[in-house]
Amino acid sequence: MNTRTIVLMGVGHTNAEVVLKWTKDPIKNCRLVCISKFPFATYSGMLPGTLGNDFSPDEMQIPLQPLIEQAGADLILDDVISLDSETSTIYFASHSPVTFDALSVGIGSVPAGWDKFDSPNIVPIKPMQTFIDRFDHRFKHCEKTLGHACSVTIVGGGVAGVELAFCVQKRMSHHFSNDSVQIRIVTSGDEIAGGMSKHSRRVIRRLMSERSIDIITGFHVTSTTDDTVLDQDGRSVSADVVLWATQATAPPILNKLGLPVDGSGFLATEPNLKTIAKDRPIFAVGDCGTIIADPAPKAGVYAVRQAPVLWHNLQATLRGESLNEFHPQKGFLKILNTGDGKALLQYHGISFHARWCWKLKSWIDKSFVRKFKNTKN
């Protein structure tokens, strides 16, 4: 029997779960190939905590080689440059082309708009694998050059921007007193932490006021200098470091795959996660895909819950069987790190800000990463 090939492009939340399932129950007469630009995956839920020194960098990272070796799979560390969907062939910058019988694209998203500006003070949150190193490099440069605490402006008022503000302040407090650290959030929207309840947003604003973290709404960044950002009305704020954490947009590589996309550039899929490209055995999962009939916010919880559907559908594709559909849940547990040994937990409109919330979040996050590091157990 000829050996068939399943390829996972990107080893994010969904595809990593498939690797784990493969380790426990590999598909017979089938080769698994995993593609990544980096030798490790970064768990996004632990990034703010790692920035705030709650975790070590190793704790949020999943080394790919041991995980993929235990699955009996192959790992390609290279940049994908194009895809020929007619011949089911992936082309790389350096590696030889790979053909597939089924492909899952799970390469995440990037923050919108940062690439329009050419300024050394901008540090986009993606790729997460290098974010903290890039932040520290810029921070140390400013510390050495300025001789005083840097001003940090976070562009983006979503939950990611809020967590960054709290955790950056905690990280910088190891170098400077809190009253000498200037941190602010600027957002083009009218409110911060969209998707959170009114009560949760009030708690967030109170905490930020207590910690002298400024919030500027209606601020759409139009230009930057080495130490400022400016908006459409000519307002400017100091910004020795600009952390870019705006809403998710499609990574540029998706434009090179030649597959149908939605209005934001994400791969357009059916409810079964298969791209709407006719008769192509290609799936798009996590942030990089959008179910056209039932779009959901770009959030890691959806990526994790897509894994069982993807696992079934990859096997069904090889067998010529019917595919299952993924139906996004309408609400889920949200836990936001507030950088003070506590977290803000929200579920179905009820919210708490307490240490036990942080302990719960830490346990959930560590447990998620641990299962990819202990696949023999």
mmCIF file of C-alpha atoms in Angstrom:
data_model
loop_
_atom_site.group_PDB
_atom_site.id
_atom_site.type_symbol
_atom_site.label_atom_id
_atom_site.label_comp_id
_atom_site.label_asym_id
_atom_site.label_seq_id
_atom_site.Cartn_x
_atom_site.Cartn_y
_atom_site.Cartn_z
ATOM 1 C CA MET A 1 0.000 0.000 0.000
ATOM 2 C CA ASN A 2 1.295 3.443 -0.898
ATOM 3 C CA THR A 3 2.154 5.680 2.034
ATOM 4 C CA ARG A 4 0.103 8.843 2.160
ATOM 5 C CA THR A 5 1.134 12.144 3.712
ATOM 6 C CA ILE A 6 -0.584 14.551 6.092
ATOM 7 C CA VAL A 7 1.095 17.925 6.513
ATOM 8 C CA LEU A 8 0.589 20.337 9.404
ATOM 9 C CA MET A 9 1.667 23.841 8.402
ATOM 10 C CA GLY A 10 2.346 25.540 11.725
ATOM 11 C CA VAL A 11 2.273 23.785 15.098
ATOM 12 C CA GLY A 12 -0.100 26.064 16.967
ATOM 13 C CA HIS A 13 -2.866 25.030 19.359
ATOM 14 C CA THR A 14 -4.938 22.907 16.953
ATOM 15 C CA ASN A 15 -2.152 21.241 15.011
ATOM 16 C CA ALA A 16 -0.157 20.546 18.190
ATOM 17 C CA GLU A 17 -3.163 18.650 19.559
ATOM 18 C CA VAL A 18 -3.208 16.579 16.363
ATOM 19 C CA VAL A 19 0.473 15.692 16.886
ATOM 20 C CA LEU A 20 -0.385 14.568 20.411
ATOM 21 C CA LYS A 21 -3.267 12.423 19.153
ATOM 22 C CA TRP A 22 -0.999 10.947 16.479
ATOM 23 C CA THR A 23 1.541 9.977 19.152
ATOM 24 C CA LYS A 24 -1.106 7.912 20.933
ATOM 25 C CA ASP A 25 -2.849 6.526 17.845
ATOM 26 C CA PRO A 26 -0.916 7.023 14.594
ATOM 27 C CA ILE A 27 -2.689 6.650 11.276
ATOM 28 C CA LYS A 28 -1.513 3.497 9.538
ATOM 29 C CA ASN A 29 0.376 3.721 6.260
ATOM 30 C CA CYS A 30 0.574 7.479 6.624
ATOM 31 C CA ARG A 31 3.432 9.924 7.093
ATOM 32 C CA LEU A 32 3.045 13.040 9.237
ATOM 33 C CA VAL A 33 5.063 16.143 8.331
ATOM 34 C CA CYS A 34 5.117 19.263 10.527
ATOM 35 C CA ILE A 35 6.295 22.667 9.301
ATOM 36 C CA SER A 36 7.439 25.499 11.548
ATOM 37 C CA LYS A 37 9.581 28.622 11.285
ATOM 38 C CA PHE A 38 10.757 28.091 14.865
ATOM 39 C CA PRO A 39 12.052 25.040 16.791
ATOM 40 C CA PHE A 40 9.496 25.607 19.535
ATOM 41 C CA ALA A 41 5.895 26.686 19.883
ATOM 42 C CA THR A 42 4.858 29.399 22.346
ATOM 43 C CA TYR A 43 1.666 29.096 24.354
ATOM 44 C CA SER A 44 -0.041 32.477 24.044
ATOM 45 C CA GLY A 45 -1.909 32.144 27.340
ATOM 46 C CA MET A 46 1.375 32.289 29.264
ATOM 47 C CA LEU A 47 3.051 35.096 27.308
ATOM 48 C CA PRO A 48 1.862 37.985 29.550
ATOM 49 C CA GLY A 49 2.782 36.032 32.682
ATOM 50 C CA THR A 50 6.228 35.283 31.298
ATOM 51 C CA LEU A 51 6.666 38.953 30.469
ATOM 52 C CA GLY A 52 5.744 39.739 34.073
ATOM 53 C CA ASN A 53 8.247 37.173 35.420
ATOM 54 C CA ASP A 54 5.509 34.858 36.698
ATOM 55 C CA PHE A 55 6.908 32.084 34.496
ATOM 56 C CA SER A 56 10.296 31.346 33.008
ATOM 57 C CA PRO A 57 10.486 31.450 29.196
ATOM 58 C CA ASP A 58 10.938 27.665 29.134
ATOM 59 C CA GLU A 59 7.608 27.173 30.882
ATOM 60 C CA MET A 60 5.615 28.704 28.021
ATOM 61 C CA GLN A 61 7.581 26.989 25.270
ATOM 62 C CA ILE A 62 6.959 23.604 23.691
ATOM 63 C CA PRO A 63 10.108 22.166 22.065
ATOM 64 C CA LEU A 64 8.938 20.716 18.780
ATOM 65 C CA GLN A 65 11.643 18.173 17.994
ATOM 66 C CA PRO A 66 10.974 15.867 20.996
ATOM 67 C CA LEU A 67 7.199 16.121 20.509
ATOM 68 C CA ILE A 68 7.357 15.365 16.820
ATOM 69 C CA GLU A 69 9.966 12.610 17.172
ATOM 70 C CA GLN A 70 7.715 10.786 19.639
ATOM 71 C CA ALA A 71 4.947 10.949 17.066
ATOM 72 C CA GLY A 72 7.265 9.365 14.512
ATOM 73 C CA ALA A 73 6.787 12.464 12.353
ATOM 74 C CA ASP A 74 9.121 14.700 10.383
ATOM 75 C CA LEU A 75 9.831 18.334 11.274
ATOM 76 C CA ILE A 76 10.720 20.896 8.620
ATOM 77 C CA LEU A 77 12.106 24.179 9.959
ATOM 78 C CA ASP A 78 11.814 26.545 7.012
ATOM 79 C CA ASP A 79 9.757 29.325 5.436
ATOM 80 C CA VAL A 80 6.912 28.323 3.145
ATOM 81 C CA ILE A 81 7.022 30.436 -0.009
ATOM 82 C CA SER A 82 4.082 29.056 -1.996
ATOM 83 C CA LEU A 83 1.482 26.340 -2.404
ATOM 84 C CA ASP A 84 0.284 24.648 -5.578
ATOM 85 C CA SER A 85 -3.154 23.405 -4.586
ATOM 86 C CA GLU A 86 -3.687 21.661 -7.944
ATOM 87 C CA THR A 87 -0.721 19.336 -7.375
ATOM 88 C CA SER A 88 -0.947 19.473 -3.548
ATOM 89 C CA THR A 89 2.651 20.640 -3.313
ATOM 90 C CA ILE A 90 4.262 22.998 -0.783
ATOM 91 C CA TYR A 91 7.386 24.938 -1.748
ATOM 92 C CA PHE A 92 9.982 26.201 0.718
ATOM 93 C CA ALA A 93 12.771 28.751 0.846
ATOM 94 C CA SER A 94 15.419 26.021 1.308
ATOM 95 C CA HIS A 95 13.828 22.597 1.779
ATOM 96 C CA SER A 96 12.765 20.439 -1.147
ATOM 97 C CA PRO A 97 9.030 20.535 -2.039
ATOM 98 C CA VAL A 98 6.585 18.325 -0.157
ATOM 99 C CA THR A 99 3.383 16.859 -1.563
ATOM 100 C CA PHE A 100 0.428 15.944 0.614
ATOM 101 C CA ASP A 101 -2.815 14.020 0.690
ATOM 102 C CA ALA A 102 -4.264 16.306 3.383
ATOM 103 C CA LEU A 103 -3.045 19.623 4.757
ATOM 104 C CA SER A 104 -3.943 21.610 7.874
ATOM 105 C CA VAL A 105 -2.870 25.257 7.897
ATOM 106 C CA GLY A 106 -2.576 26.630 11.429
ATOM 107 C CA ILE A 107 -0.160 29.548 11.346
ATOM 108 C CA GLY A 108 -2.097 31.970 13.525
ATOM 109 C CA SER A 109 -2.477 35.708 12.986
ATOM 110 C CA VAL A 110 -0.480 38.917 13.313
ATOM 111 C CA PRO A 111 -1.369 42.314 14.828
ATOM 112 C CA ALA A 112 -2.861 44.697 12.286
ATOM 113 C CA GLY A 113 -1.082 47.796 11.056
ATOM 114 C CA TRP A 114 2.397 47.706 12.584
ATOM 115 C CA ASP A 115 4.121 47.003 9.269
ATOM 116 C CA LYS A 116 2.947 50.368 7.872
ATOM 117 C CA PHE A 117 5.528 52.142 10.007
ATOM 118 C CA ASP A 118 9.323 52.042 9.877
ATOM 119 C CA SER A 119 10.400 52.868 13.402
ATOM 120 C CA PRO A 120 12.892 51.062 15.661
ATOM 121 C CA ASN A 121 10.729 51.554 18.744
ATOM 122 C CA ILE A 122 7.875 49.349 17.459
ATOM 123 C CA VAL A 123 7.819 45.843 18.934
ATOM 124 C CA PRO A 124 4.901 43.787 17.546
ATOM 125 C CA ILE A 125 3.597 41.018 19.791
ATOM 126 C CA LYS A 126 3.987 38.466 16.986
ATOM 127 C CA PRO A 127 5.870 36.287 16.433
ATOM 128 C CA MET A 128 5.437 35.339 20.074
ATOM 129 C CA GLN A 129 8.495 33.074 19.974
ATOM 130 C CA THR A 130 10.766 36.139 19.827
ATOM 131 C CA PHE A 131 8.587 38.796 21.481
ATOM 132 C CA ILE A 132 10.201 38.960 24.925
ATOM 133 C CA ASP A 133 13.721 38.970 23.475
ATOM 134 C CA ARG A 134 12.772 41.800 21.126
ATOM 135 C CA PHE A 135 11.153 43.760 23.962
ATOM 136 C CA ASP A 136 14.181 43.329 26.223
ATOM 137 C CA HIS A 137 16.529 44.373 23.416
ATOM 138 C CA ARG A 138 14.598 47.589 22.805
ATOM 139 C CA PHE A 139 14.177 48.246 26.522
ATOM 140 C CA LYS A 140 17.897 47.800 27.230
ATOM 141 C CA HIS A 141 18.772 50.049 24.290
ATOM 142 C CA CYS A 142 16.542 52.795 25.681
ATOM 143 C CA GLU A 143 17.843 52.287 29.210
ATOM 144 C CA LYS A 144 21.426 52.658 28.006
ATOM 145 C CA THR A 145 20.720 55.551 25.648
ATOM 146 C CA LEU A 146 18.310 57.574 27.781
ATOM 147 C CA GLY A 147 19.659 56.835 31.223
ATOM 148 C CA HIS A 148 16.160 56.881 32.673
ATOM 149 C CA ALA A 149 12.975 54.817 32.644
ATOM 150 C CA CYS A 150 11.482 54.275 29.201
ATOM 151 C CA SER A 151 7.968 55.318 28.339
ATOM 152 C CA VAL A 152 6.010 52.356 27.007
ATOM 153 C CA THR A 153 2.969 52.865 24.801
ATOM 154 C CA ILE A 154 0.808 49.875 23.966
ATOM 155 C CA VAL A 155 -1.145 50.206 20.732
ATOM 156 C CA GLY A 156 -4.305 48.162 21.041
ATOM 157 C CA GLY A 157 -6.903 48.196 23.790
ATOM 158 C CA GLY A 158 -8.109 44.618 23.613
ATOM 159 C CA VAL A 159 -7.565 42.021 26.310
ATOM 160 C CA ALA A 160 -4.056 41.347 24.971
ATOM 161 C CA GLY A 161 -3.119 45.024 25.298
ATOM 162 C CA VAL A 162 -4.551 45.193 28.803
ATOM 163 C CA GLU A 163 -2.586 42.159 29.988
ATOM 164 C CA LEU A 164 0.579 43.555 28.415
ATOM 165 C CA ALA A 165 0.154 46.845 30.274
ATOM 166 C CA PHE A 166 -0.161 45.144 33.646
ATOM 167 C CA CYS A 167 2.696 42.709 33.035
ATOM 168 C CA VAL A 168 5.097 45.196 31.421
ATOM 169 C CA GLN A 169 4.753 47.380 34.469
ATOM 170 C CA LYS A 170 5.619 44.423 36.676
ATOM 171 C CA ARG A 171 8.660 43.581 34.533
ATOM 172 C CA MET A 172 9.927 47.155 34.510
ATOM 173 C CA SER A 173 9.419 47.527 38.259
ATOM 174 C CA HIS A 174 12.505 45.345 38.696
ATOM 175 C CA HIS A 175 14.536 48.154 37.105
ATOM 176 C CA PHE A 176 12.712 51.313 38.176
ATOM 177 C CA SER A 177 10.249 52.431 40.803
ATOM 178 C CA ASN A 178 6.647 52.299 39.581
ATOM 179 C CA ASP A 179 6.223 56.058 39.838
ATOM 180 C CA SER A 180 9.043 56.590 37.317
ATOM 181 C CA VAL A 181 7.651 54.136 34.751
ATOM 182 C CA GLN A 182 5.284 55.693 32.236
ATOM 183 C CA ILE A 183 2.906 53.176 30.654
ATOM 184 C CA ARG A 184 -0.169 53.871 28.575
ATOM 185 C CA ILE A 185 -2.618 52.195 26.253
ATOM 186 C CA VAL A 186 -3.801 53.932 23.095
ATOM 187 C CA THR A 187 -6.697 52.501 21.140
ATOM 188 C CA SER A 188 -8.713 53.653 18.149
ATOM 189 C CA GLY A 189 -11.854 52.324 19.839
ATOM 190 C CA ASP A 190 -14.096 53.943 22.412
ATOM 191 C CA GLU A 191 -13.426 51.364 25.109
ATOM 192 C CA ILE A 192 -10.815 48.868 26.267
ATOM 193 C CA ALA A 193 -11.085 45.109 26.786
ATOM 194 C CA GLY A 194 -13.792 44.538 24.220
ATOM 195 C CA GLY A 195 -15.727 41.345 24.841
ATOM 196 C CA MET A 196 -15.474 41.723 28.595
ATOM 197 C CA SER A 197 -18.502 42.732 30.658
ATOM 198 C CA LYS A 198 -19.111 46.280 31.868
ATOM 199 C CA HIS A 199 -18.257 45.235 35.399
ATOM 200 C CA SER A 200 -14.973 43.669 34.266
ATOM 201 C CA ARG A 201 -14.051 46.788 32.319
ATOM 202 C CA ARG A 202 -14.752 48.929 35.387
ATOM 203 C CA VAL A 203 -12.415 46.739 37.434
ATOM 204 C CA ILE A 204 -9.726 47.038 34.749
ATOM 205 C CA ARG A 205 -10.029 50.825 34.614
ATOM 206 C CA ARG A 206 -9.857 51.063 38.409
ATOM 207 C CA LEU A 207 -6.732 48.919 38.551
ATOM 208 C CA MET A 208 -5.081 50.947 35.807
ATOM 209 C CA SER A 209 -5.939 54.203 37.544
ATOM 210 C CA GLU A 210 -4.444 52.912 40.794
ATOM 211 C CA ARG A 211 -1.241 51.980 38.957
ATOM 212 C CA SER A 212 -1.060 55.199 36.907
ATOM 213 C CA ILE A 213 -1.473 53.391 33.593
ATOM 214 C CA ASP A 214 -3.053 55.879 31.205
ATOM 215 C CA ILE A 215 -5.787 54.962 28.723
ATOM 216 C CA ILE A 216 -6.338 57.084 25.607
ATOM 217 C CA THR A 217 -9.299 56.104 23.437
ATOM 218 C CA GLY A 218 -10.153 57.362 19.954
ATOM 219 C CA PHE A 219 -6.423 57.401 19.159
ATOM 220 C CA HIS A 220 -5.736 56.038 15.680
ATOM 221 C CA VAL A 221 -1.985 55.917 15.094
ATOM 222 C CA THR A 222 -1.018 57.579 11.833
ATOM 223 C CA SER A 223 2.732 58.097 12.282
ATOM 224 C CA THR A 224 5.606 57.367 14.615
ATOM 225 C CA THR A 225 9.041 58.717 15.455
ATOM 226 C CA ASP A 226 11.809 57.183 17.528
ATOM 227 C CA ASP A 227 10.145 58.386 20.726
ATOM 228 C CA THR A 228 6.529 59.290 19.944
ATOM 229 C CA VAL A 229 3.347 58.072 18.291
ATOM 230 C CA LEU A 230 0.883 60.478 16.692
ATOM 231 C CA ASP A 231 -2.796 60.154 15.816
ATOM 232 C CA GLN A 232 -5.153 61.489 13.136
ATOM 233 C CA ASP A 233 -5.886 64.629 15.158
ATOM 234 C CA GLY A 234 -2.260 65.568 15.617
ATOM 235 C CA ARG A 235 -2.085 64.361 19.216
ATOM 236 C CA SER A 236 1.224 62.831 20.244
ATOM 237 C CA VAL A 237 2.352 60.741 23.185
ATOM 238 C CA SER A 238 5.840 59.738 24.239
ATOM 239 C CA ALA A 239 6.783 56.204 23.294
ATOM 240 C CA ASP A 240 10.354 55.007 23.670
ATOM 241 C CA VAL A 241 8.949 51.508 23.290
ATOM 242 C CA VAL A 242 5.779 50.796 21.294
ATOM 243 C CA LEU A 243 4.211 47.407 21.917
ATOM 244 C CA TRP A 244 1.875 46.651 19.020
ATOM 245 C CA ALA A 245 -1.063 44.495 20.105
ATOM 246 C CA THR A 246 -3.905 45.477 17.802
ATOM 247 C CA GLN A 247 -6.655 43.197 16.522
ATOM 248 C CA ALA A 248 -5.678 40.093 14.607
ATOM 249 C CA THR A 249 -5.096 40.245 10.874
ATOM 250 C CA ALA A 250 -3.978 37.621 8.392
ATOM 251 C CA PRO A 251 -0.262 36.779 8.175
ATOM 252 C CA PRO A 252 1.258 37.684 4.775
ATOM 253 C CA ILE A 253 1.992 34.065 3.872
ATOM 254 C CA LEU A 254 -1.723 33.388 3.438
ATOM 255 C CA ASN A 255 -1.690 35.608 0.360
ATOM 256 C CA LYS A 256 0.895 33.282 -1.196
ATOM 257 C CA LEU A 257 -1.126 30.106 -0.806
ATOM 258 C CA GLY A 258 -3.584 30.904 -3.582
ATOM 259 C CA LEU A 259 -6.593 29.857 -1.496
ATOM 260 C CA PRO A 260 -9.924 31.682 -1.014
ATOM 261 C CA VAL A 261 -9.902 34.231 1.811
ATOM 262 C CA ASP A 262 -12.461 36.295 3.717
ATOM 263 C CA GLY A 263 -12.609 40.101 3.742
ATOM 264 C CA SER A 264 -9.747 40.263 6.266
ATOM 265 C CA GLY A 265 -7.427 37.924 4.390
ATOM 266 C CA PHE A 266 -7.974 34.818 6.543
ATOM 267 C CA LEU A 267 -8.535 31.494 4.799
ATOM 268 C CA ALA A 268 -12.247 30.976 4.148
ATOM 269 C CA THR A 269 -13.594 27.632 5.323
ATOM 270 C CA GLU A 270 -16.707 25.531 5.497
ATOM 271 C CA PRO A 271 -18.075 24.556 8.942
ATOM 272 C CA ASN A 272 -16.005 21.360 8.643
ATOM 273 C CA LEU A 273 -12.822 23.537 8.660
ATOM 274 C CA LYS A 274 -12.046 22.647 5.049
ATOM 275 C CA THR A 275 -11.208 25.587 2.816
ATOM 276 C CA ILE A 276 -13.844 26.517 0.284
ATOM 277 C CA ALA A 277 -11.321 25.805 -2.489
ATOM 278 C CA LYS A 278 -13.225 23.215 -4.499
ATOM 279 C CA ASP A 279 -12.222 19.594 -3.909
ATOM 280 C CA ARG A 280 -8.958 20.528 -2.207
ATOM 281 C CA PRO A 281 -7.962 18.429 0.881
ATOM 282 C CA ILE A 282 -6.888 21.557 2.760
ATOM 283 C CA PHE A 283 -8.075 22.697 6.194
ATOM 284 C CA ALA A 284 -7.514 26.005 7.996
ATOM 285 C CA VAL A 285 -7.642 26.091 11.798
ATOM 286 C CA GLY A 286 -7.122 28.510 14.660
ATOM 287 C CA ASP A 287 -6.788 32.206 13.946
ATOM 288 C CA CYS A 288 -5.783 31.792 10.301
ATOM 289 C CA GLY A 289 -9.150 30.349 9.262
ATOM 290 C CA THR A 290 -12.644 31.816 9.270
ATOM 291 C CA ILE A 291 -15.805 29.726 9.076
ATOM 292 C CA ILE A 292 -17.749 31.888 6.654
ATOM 293 C CA ALA A 293 -21.188 30.691 7.803
ATOM 294 C CA ASP A 294 -20.400 31.152 11.513
ATOM 295 C CA PRO A 295 -17.334 33.355 12.132
ATOM 296 C CA ALA A 296 -15.958 33.479 15.671
ATOM 297 C CA PRO A 297 -13.514 35.825 17.424
ATOM 298 C CA LYS A 298 -9.843 34.999 17.048
ATOM 299 C CA ALA A 299 -9.168 33.268 20.367
ATOM 300 C CA GLY A 300 -7.056 30.306 21.434
ATOM 301 C CA VAL A 301 -9.994 28.508 23.027
ATOM 302 C CA TYR A 302 -11.551 27.953 19.607
ATOM 303 C CA ALA A 303 -8.298 26.608 18.205
ATOM 304 C CA VAL A 304 -8.017 24.015 20.980
ATOM 305 C CA ARG A 305 -11.622 22.894 20.560
ATOM 306 C CA GLN A 306 -11.211 22.487 16.811
ATOM 307 C CA ALA A 307 -8.642 19.731 17.338
ATOM 308 C CA PRO A 308 -11.027 16.744 17.703
ATOM 309 C CA VAL A 309 -12.933 17.844 14.588
ATOM 310 C CA LEU A 310 -9.736 18.291 12.604
ATOM 311 C CA TRP A 311 -8.373 14.928 13.775
ATOM 312 C CA HIS A 312 -11.522 13.159 12.590
ATOM 313 C CA ASN A 313 -11.659 15.058 9.316
ATOM 314 C CA LEU A 314 -8.030 14.390 8.383
ATOM 315 C CA GLN A 315 -8.677 10.661 8.728
ATOM 316 C CA ALA A 316 -12.037 10.916 6.985
ATOM 317 C CA THR A 317 -10.388 12.710 4.061
ATOM 318 C CA LEU A 318 -7.984 9.825 3.545
ATOM 319 C CA ARG A 319 -10.829 7.312 3.761
ATOM 320 C CA GLY A 320 -13.223 9.241 1.557
ATOM 321 C CA GLU A 321 -15.750 9.499 4.398
ATOM 322 C CA SER A 322 -17.987 12.379 5.460
ATOM 323 C CA LEU A 323 -16.548 15.235 7.516
ATOM 324 C CA ASN A 324 -17.703 16.532 10.900
ATOM 325 C CA GLU A 325 -18.567 20.182 11.498
ATOM 326 C CA PHE A 326 -17.173 22.529 14.133
ATOM 327 C CA HIS A 327 -19.654 24.815 15.859
ATOM 328 C CA PRO A 328 -18.001 27.606 17.906
ATOM 329 C CA GLN A 329 -19.338 28.068 21.405
ATOM 330 C CA LYS A 330 -20.886 31.448 22.124
ATOM 331 C CA GLY A 331 -19.274 32.006 25.497
ATOM 332 C CA PHE A 332 -16.227 30.750 27.375
ATOM 333 C CA LEU A 333 -14.174 31.279 30.515
ATOM 334 C CA LYS A 334 -11.910 34.331 30.335
ATOM 335 C CA ILE A 335 -9.076 34.885 32.805
ATOM 336 C CA LEU A 336 -6.955 38.023 32.523
ATOM 337 C CA ASN A 337 -3.584 38.375 34.290
ATOM 338 C CA THR A 338 -3.502 41.654 36.250
ATOM 339 C CA GLY A 339 0.188 41.447 37.117
ATOM 340 C CA ASP A 340 -0.251 41.535 40.895
ATOM 341 C CA GLY A 341 -0.563 37.877 41.788
ATOM 342 C CA LYS A 342 -4.246 38.062 40.939
ATOM 343 C CA ALA A 343 -6.360 37.589 37.845
ATOM 344 C CA LEU A 344 -9.718 38.818 36.614
ATOM 345 C CA LEU A 345 -11.999 35.873 35.871
ATOM 346 C CA GLN A 346 -15.207 36.244 33.851
ATOM 347 C CA TYR A 347 -17.719 33.555 32.993
ATOM 348 C CA HIS A 348 -21.242 34.151 31.706
ATOM 349 C CA GLY A 349 -21.207 37.760 32.897
ATOM 350 C CA ILE A 350 -19.996 36.956 36.432
ATOM 351 C CA SER A 351 -16.518 38.187 37.293
ATOM 352 C CA PHE A 352 -14.044 37.958 40.172
ATOM 353 C CA HIS A 353 -10.666 39.562 40.790
ATOM 354 C CA ALA A 354 -8.714 37.437 43.238
ATOM 355 C CA ARG A 355 -5.616 35.360 43.887
ATOM 356 C CA TRP A 356 -7.529 32.131 43.413
ATOM 357 C CA CYS A 357 -8.361 33.263 39.877
ATOM 358 C CA TRP A 358 -4.645 33.607 39.140
ATOM 359 C CA LYS A 359 -3.930 30.201 40.675
ATOM 360 C CA LEU A 360 -6.626 28.678 38.478
ATOM 361 C CA LYS A 361 -5.258 30.353 35.360
ATOM 362 C CA SER A 362 -1.712 29.275 36.186
ATOM 363 C CA TRP A 363 -2.849 25.681 36.724
ATOM 364 C CA ILE A 364 -4.788 25.618 33.438
ATOM 365 C CA ASP A 365 -1.897 27.110 31.457
ATOM 366 C CA LYS A 366 0.809 24.905 32.968
ATOM 367 C CA SER A 367 -1.336 21.808 32.504
ATOM 368 C CA PHE A 368 -1.888 22.633 28.836
ATOM 369 C CA VAL A 369 1.823 23.011 28.107
ATOM 370 C CA ARG A 370 2.849 20.062 30.288
ATOM 371 C CA LYS A 371 0.911 17.521 28.243
ATOM 372 C CA PHE A 372 3.029 18.345 25.183
ATOM 373 C CA LYS A 373 6.246 17.902 27.149
ATOM 374 C CA ASN A 374 5.292 14.581 28.759
ATOM 375 C CA THR A 375 3.834 12.652 25.859
ATOM 376 C CA LYS A 376 5.188 9.318 27.161
ATOM 377 C CA ASN A 377 2.964 9.533 30.234
#
